[in-house]
CSV table of C-alpha atoms in Angstrom, one decimal:
chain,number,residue,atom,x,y,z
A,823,UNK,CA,81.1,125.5,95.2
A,824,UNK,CA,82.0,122.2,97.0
A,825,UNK,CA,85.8,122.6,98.2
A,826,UNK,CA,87.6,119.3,97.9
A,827,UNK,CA,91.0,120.6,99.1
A,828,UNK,CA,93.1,119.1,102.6
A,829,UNK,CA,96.1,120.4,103.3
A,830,UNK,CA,98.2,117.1,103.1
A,831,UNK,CA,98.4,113.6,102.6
A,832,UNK,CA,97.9,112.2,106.7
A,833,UNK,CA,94.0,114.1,106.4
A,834,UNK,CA,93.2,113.4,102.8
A,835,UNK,CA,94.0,109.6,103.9
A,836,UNK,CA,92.2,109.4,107.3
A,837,UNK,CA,89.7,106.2,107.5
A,838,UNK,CA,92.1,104.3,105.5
A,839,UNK,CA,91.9,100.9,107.7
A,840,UNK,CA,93.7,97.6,107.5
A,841,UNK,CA,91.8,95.1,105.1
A,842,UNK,CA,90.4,97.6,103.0
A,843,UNK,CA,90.1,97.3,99.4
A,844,UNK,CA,91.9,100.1,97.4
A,845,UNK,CA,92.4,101.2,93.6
A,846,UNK,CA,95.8,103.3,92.2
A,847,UNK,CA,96.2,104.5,89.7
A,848,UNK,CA,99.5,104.7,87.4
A,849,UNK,CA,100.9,102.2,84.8
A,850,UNK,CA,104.5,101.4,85.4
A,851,UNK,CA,105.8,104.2,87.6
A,852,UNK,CA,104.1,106.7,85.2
A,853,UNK,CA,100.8,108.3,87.3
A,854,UNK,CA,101.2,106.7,90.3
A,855,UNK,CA,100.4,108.4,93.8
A,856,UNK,CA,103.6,108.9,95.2
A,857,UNK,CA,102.2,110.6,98.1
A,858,UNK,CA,99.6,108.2,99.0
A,859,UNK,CA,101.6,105.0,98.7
A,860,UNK,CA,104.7,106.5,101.0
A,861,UNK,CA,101.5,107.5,103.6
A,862,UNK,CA,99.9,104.0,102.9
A,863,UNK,CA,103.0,102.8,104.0
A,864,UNK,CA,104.0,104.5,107.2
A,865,UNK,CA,100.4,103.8,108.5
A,866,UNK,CA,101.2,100.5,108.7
A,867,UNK,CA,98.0,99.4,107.8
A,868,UNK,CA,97.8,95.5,106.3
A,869,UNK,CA,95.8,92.6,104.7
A,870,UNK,CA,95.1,95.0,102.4
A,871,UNK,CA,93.7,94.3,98.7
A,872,UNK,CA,95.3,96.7,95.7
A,873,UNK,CA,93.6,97.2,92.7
A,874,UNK,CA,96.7,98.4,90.2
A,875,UNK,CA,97.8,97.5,86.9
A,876,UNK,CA,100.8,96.3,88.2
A,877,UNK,CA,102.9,96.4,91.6
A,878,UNK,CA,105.5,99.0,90.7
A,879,UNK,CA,109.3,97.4,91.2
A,880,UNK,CA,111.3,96.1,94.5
A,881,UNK,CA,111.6,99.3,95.6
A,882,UNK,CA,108.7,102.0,94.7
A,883,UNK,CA,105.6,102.3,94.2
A,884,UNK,CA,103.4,98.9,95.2
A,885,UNK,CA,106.7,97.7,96.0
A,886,UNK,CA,107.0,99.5,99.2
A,887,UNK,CA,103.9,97.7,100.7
A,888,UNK,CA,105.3,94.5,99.1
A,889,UNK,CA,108.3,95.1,100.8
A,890,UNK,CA,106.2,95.6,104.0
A,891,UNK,CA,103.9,92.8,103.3
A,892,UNK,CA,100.8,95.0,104.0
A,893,UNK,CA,99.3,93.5,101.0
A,894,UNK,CA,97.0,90.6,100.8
A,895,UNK,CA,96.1,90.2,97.5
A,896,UNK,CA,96.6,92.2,94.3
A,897,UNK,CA,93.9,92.8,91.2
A,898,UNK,CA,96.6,93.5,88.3
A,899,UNK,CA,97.2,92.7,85.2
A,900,UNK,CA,100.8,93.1,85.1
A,901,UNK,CA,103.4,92.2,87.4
A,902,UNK,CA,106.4,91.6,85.3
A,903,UNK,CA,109.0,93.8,86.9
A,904,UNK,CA,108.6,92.9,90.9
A,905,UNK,CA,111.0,90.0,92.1
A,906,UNK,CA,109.7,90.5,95.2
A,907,UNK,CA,105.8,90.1,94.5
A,908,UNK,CA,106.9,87.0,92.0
A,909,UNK,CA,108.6,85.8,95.4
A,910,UNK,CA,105.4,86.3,97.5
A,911,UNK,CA,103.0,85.3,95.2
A,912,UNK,CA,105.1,81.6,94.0
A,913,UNK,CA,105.3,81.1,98.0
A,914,UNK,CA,101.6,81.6,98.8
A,915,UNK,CA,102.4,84.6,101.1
A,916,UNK,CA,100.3,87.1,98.3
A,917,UNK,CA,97.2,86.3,96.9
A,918,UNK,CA,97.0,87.3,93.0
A,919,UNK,CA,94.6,87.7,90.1
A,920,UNK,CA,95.4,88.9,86.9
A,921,UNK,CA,92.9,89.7,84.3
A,922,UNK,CA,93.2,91.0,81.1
A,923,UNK,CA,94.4,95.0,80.6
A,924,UNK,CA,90.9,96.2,79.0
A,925,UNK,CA,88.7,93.8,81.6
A,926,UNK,CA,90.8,95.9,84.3
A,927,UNK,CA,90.1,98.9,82.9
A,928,UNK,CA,86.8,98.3,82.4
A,929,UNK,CA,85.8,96.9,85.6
A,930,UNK,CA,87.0,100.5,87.0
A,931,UNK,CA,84.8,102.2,84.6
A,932,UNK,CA,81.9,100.2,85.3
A,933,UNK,CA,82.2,100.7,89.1
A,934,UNK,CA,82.4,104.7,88.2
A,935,UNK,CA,79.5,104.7,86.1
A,936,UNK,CA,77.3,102.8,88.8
A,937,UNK,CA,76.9,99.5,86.1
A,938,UNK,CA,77.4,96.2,88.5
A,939,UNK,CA,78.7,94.3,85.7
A,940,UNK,CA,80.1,93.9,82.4
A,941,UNK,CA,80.0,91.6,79.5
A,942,UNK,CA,83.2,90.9,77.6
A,943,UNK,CA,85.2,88.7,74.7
A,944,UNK,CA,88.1,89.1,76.9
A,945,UNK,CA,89.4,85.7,78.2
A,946,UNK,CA,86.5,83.1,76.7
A,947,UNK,CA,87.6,80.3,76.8
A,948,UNK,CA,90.1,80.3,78.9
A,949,UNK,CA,91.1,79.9,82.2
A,950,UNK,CA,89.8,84.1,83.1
A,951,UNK,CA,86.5,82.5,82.4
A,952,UNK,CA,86.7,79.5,84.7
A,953,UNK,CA,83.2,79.5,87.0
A,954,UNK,CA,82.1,82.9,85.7
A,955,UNK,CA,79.1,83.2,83.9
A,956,UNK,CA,79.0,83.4,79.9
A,957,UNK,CA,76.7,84.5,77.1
A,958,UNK,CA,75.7,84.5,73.6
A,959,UNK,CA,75.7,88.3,71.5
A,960,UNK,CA,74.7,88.1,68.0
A,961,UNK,CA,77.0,84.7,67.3
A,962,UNK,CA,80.2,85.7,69.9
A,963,UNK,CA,80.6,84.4,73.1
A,964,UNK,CA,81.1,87.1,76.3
A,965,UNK,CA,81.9,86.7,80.0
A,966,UNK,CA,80.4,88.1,82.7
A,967,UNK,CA,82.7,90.6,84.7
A,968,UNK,CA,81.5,92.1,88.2
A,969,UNK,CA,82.2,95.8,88.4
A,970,UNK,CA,84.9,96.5,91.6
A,971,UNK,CA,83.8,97.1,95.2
A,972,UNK,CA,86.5,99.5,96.7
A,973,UNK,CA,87.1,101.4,99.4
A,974,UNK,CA,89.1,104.3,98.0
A,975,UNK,CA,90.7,105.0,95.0
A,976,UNK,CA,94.8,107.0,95.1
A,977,UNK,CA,95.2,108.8,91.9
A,978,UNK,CA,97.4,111.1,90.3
A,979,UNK,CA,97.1,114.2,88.5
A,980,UNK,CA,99.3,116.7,86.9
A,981,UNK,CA,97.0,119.4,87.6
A,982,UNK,CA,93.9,120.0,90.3
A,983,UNK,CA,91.4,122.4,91.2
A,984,UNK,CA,89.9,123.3,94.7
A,985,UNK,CA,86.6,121.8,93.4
A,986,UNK,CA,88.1,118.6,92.6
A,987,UNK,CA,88.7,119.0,88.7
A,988,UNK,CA,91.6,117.0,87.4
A,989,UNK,CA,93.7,117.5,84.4
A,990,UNK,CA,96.2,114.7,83.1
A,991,UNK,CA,100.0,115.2,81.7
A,992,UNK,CA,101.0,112.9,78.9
A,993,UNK,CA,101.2,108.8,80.0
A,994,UNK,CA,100.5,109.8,83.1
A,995,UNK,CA,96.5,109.4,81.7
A,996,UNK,CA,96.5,105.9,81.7
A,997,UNK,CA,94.2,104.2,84.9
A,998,UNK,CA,93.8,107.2,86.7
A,999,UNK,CA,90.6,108.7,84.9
A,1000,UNK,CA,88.7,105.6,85.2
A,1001,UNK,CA,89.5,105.2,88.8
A,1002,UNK,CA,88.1,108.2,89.9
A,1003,UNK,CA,84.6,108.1,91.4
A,1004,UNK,CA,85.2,104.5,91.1
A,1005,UNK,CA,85.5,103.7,94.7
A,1006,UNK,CA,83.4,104.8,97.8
A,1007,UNK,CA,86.7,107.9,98.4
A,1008,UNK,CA,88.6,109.3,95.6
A,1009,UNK,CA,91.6,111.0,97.0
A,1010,UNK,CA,93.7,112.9,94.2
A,1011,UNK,CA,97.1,113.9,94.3
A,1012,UNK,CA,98.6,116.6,92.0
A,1013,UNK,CA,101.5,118.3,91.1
A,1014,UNK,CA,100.1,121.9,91.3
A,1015,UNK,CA,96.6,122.8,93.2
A,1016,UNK,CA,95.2,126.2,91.4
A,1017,UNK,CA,91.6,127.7,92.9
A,1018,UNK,CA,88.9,126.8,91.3
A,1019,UNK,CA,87.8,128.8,88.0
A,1020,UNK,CA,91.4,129.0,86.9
A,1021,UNK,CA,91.3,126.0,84.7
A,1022,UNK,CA,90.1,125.7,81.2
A,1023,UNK,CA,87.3,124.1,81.1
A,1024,UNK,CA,87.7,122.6,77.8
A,1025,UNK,CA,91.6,121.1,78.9
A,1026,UNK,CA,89.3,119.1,82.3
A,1027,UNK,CA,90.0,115.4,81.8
A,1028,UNK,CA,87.7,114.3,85.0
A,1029,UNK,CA,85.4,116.7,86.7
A,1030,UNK,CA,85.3,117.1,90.5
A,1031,UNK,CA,82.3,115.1,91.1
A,1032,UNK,CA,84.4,111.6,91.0
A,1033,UNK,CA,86.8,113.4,93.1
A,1034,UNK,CA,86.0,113.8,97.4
A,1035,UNK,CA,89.9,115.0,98.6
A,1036,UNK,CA,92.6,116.4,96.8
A,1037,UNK,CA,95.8,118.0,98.0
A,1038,UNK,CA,99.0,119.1,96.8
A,1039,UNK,CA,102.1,116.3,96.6
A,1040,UNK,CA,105.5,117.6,98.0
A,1041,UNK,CA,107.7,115.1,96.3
A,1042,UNK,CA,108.3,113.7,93.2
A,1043,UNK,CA,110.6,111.7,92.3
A,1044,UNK,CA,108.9,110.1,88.3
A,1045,UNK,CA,111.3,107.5,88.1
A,1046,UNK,CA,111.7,105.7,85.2
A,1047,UNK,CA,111.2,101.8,84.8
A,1048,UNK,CA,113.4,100.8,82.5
A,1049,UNK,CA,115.9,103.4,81.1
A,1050,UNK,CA,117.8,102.5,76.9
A,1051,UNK,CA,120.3,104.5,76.2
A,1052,UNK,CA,122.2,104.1,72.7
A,1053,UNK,CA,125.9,102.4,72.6
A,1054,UNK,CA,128.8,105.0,71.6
């Protein structure tokens, strides 16, 4: 057996570098890699491009690097909920590109799956498909995607293995199983570490061959984006 466990975030992130290209997972502030970013962050380390659904708020998540301005360009699809990166990105301080939720997610899986590219309906016709290359399948017209070229990929798990095997809570599966293995490091993060053999195998969401680190996170805090509560 392969053992993929370090003992804490500052080894599982050595060789992270400024100007690297990075994936995290999470959507909202469900999944993300608490650990990772908060590390990510007291490195210091800028010009930096983030692959994310979307850049967390002002104040977690992405946000902290926002907040920091260690990030030079983000890959998302949705960035609705960060006054700060709509600040950045309307003053030409961040450079942005959005693409479509399932051209996101399958852009991870392609790079995961070793496919260079992708062909999808997703955004013909519109300005996603500006100056990208476009084809014909029985009478529908698909654009050409590239797969992503990254350097690592943060992700977060509920539960992990010492062999790298990951299991997902609830939400919390959203762009963190296509990330793994989908950059040249997969460092995963989890809420409990067990030694391998302990999980089912039948309960593994992503086996420990996309995974190269994983450690244990000390800190939680799951906050929640946007919180209704019912009027008396």
């Amino acid at each position: 057996m392969i053992k993929k466990t370090v003992t804490n975030v500052d080894i599982a992130l050595e060789g992270v570098e400024s100007g690297m290209t990075m994936m995290l997972g999470g959507f909202g502030l469900c999944g993300i890699p608490e650990n990772s970013i908060a590390k990510l962050v007291e490195l210091g380390v800028n010009d930096l491009t983030c692959i994310s659904n979307n850049a967390g708020v002002d104040d977690f998540g992405l946000g902290l690097l926002l907040q920091e301005k260690q990030i030079k360009k983000m890959i998302s699809s949705y960035v609705g909920e960060n006054d700060e990166f709509e600040r950045q990105m309307l003053s030409g301080e961040l450079e942005v590109e959005l693409i479509p939720q399932g051209t996101l997610a399958e852009r991870c899986r392609a790079a995961q799956g070793g496919f260079p590219a992708i062909y999808t309906p997703a955004g013909y016709g519109t300005e996603v498909a500006e100056g990208k290359e476009t084809r014909e399948f029985d009478g529908k017209m698909y654009v050409l995607e590239h797969a992503f070229k990254a350097d690592f990929a943060f992700v977060k798990a509920w539960k992990g293995d010492e062999a790298g095997n990951l299991i997902f809570k609830g939400t919390a599966r959203n762009f963190n199983p296509c990330m793994c293995g989908a950059a040249k490091i997969t460092v995963a993060e989890v809420e409990e570490l067990v030694p391998a053999g302990t999980l089912d195998p039948n309960q593994i969401h992503i086996p420990g061959i996309f995974v190269q680190r994983i450690f244990q996170g000390e800190v939680y805090e799951k906050r929640i984006e946007q919180r209704t509560v019912r009027t008396r």
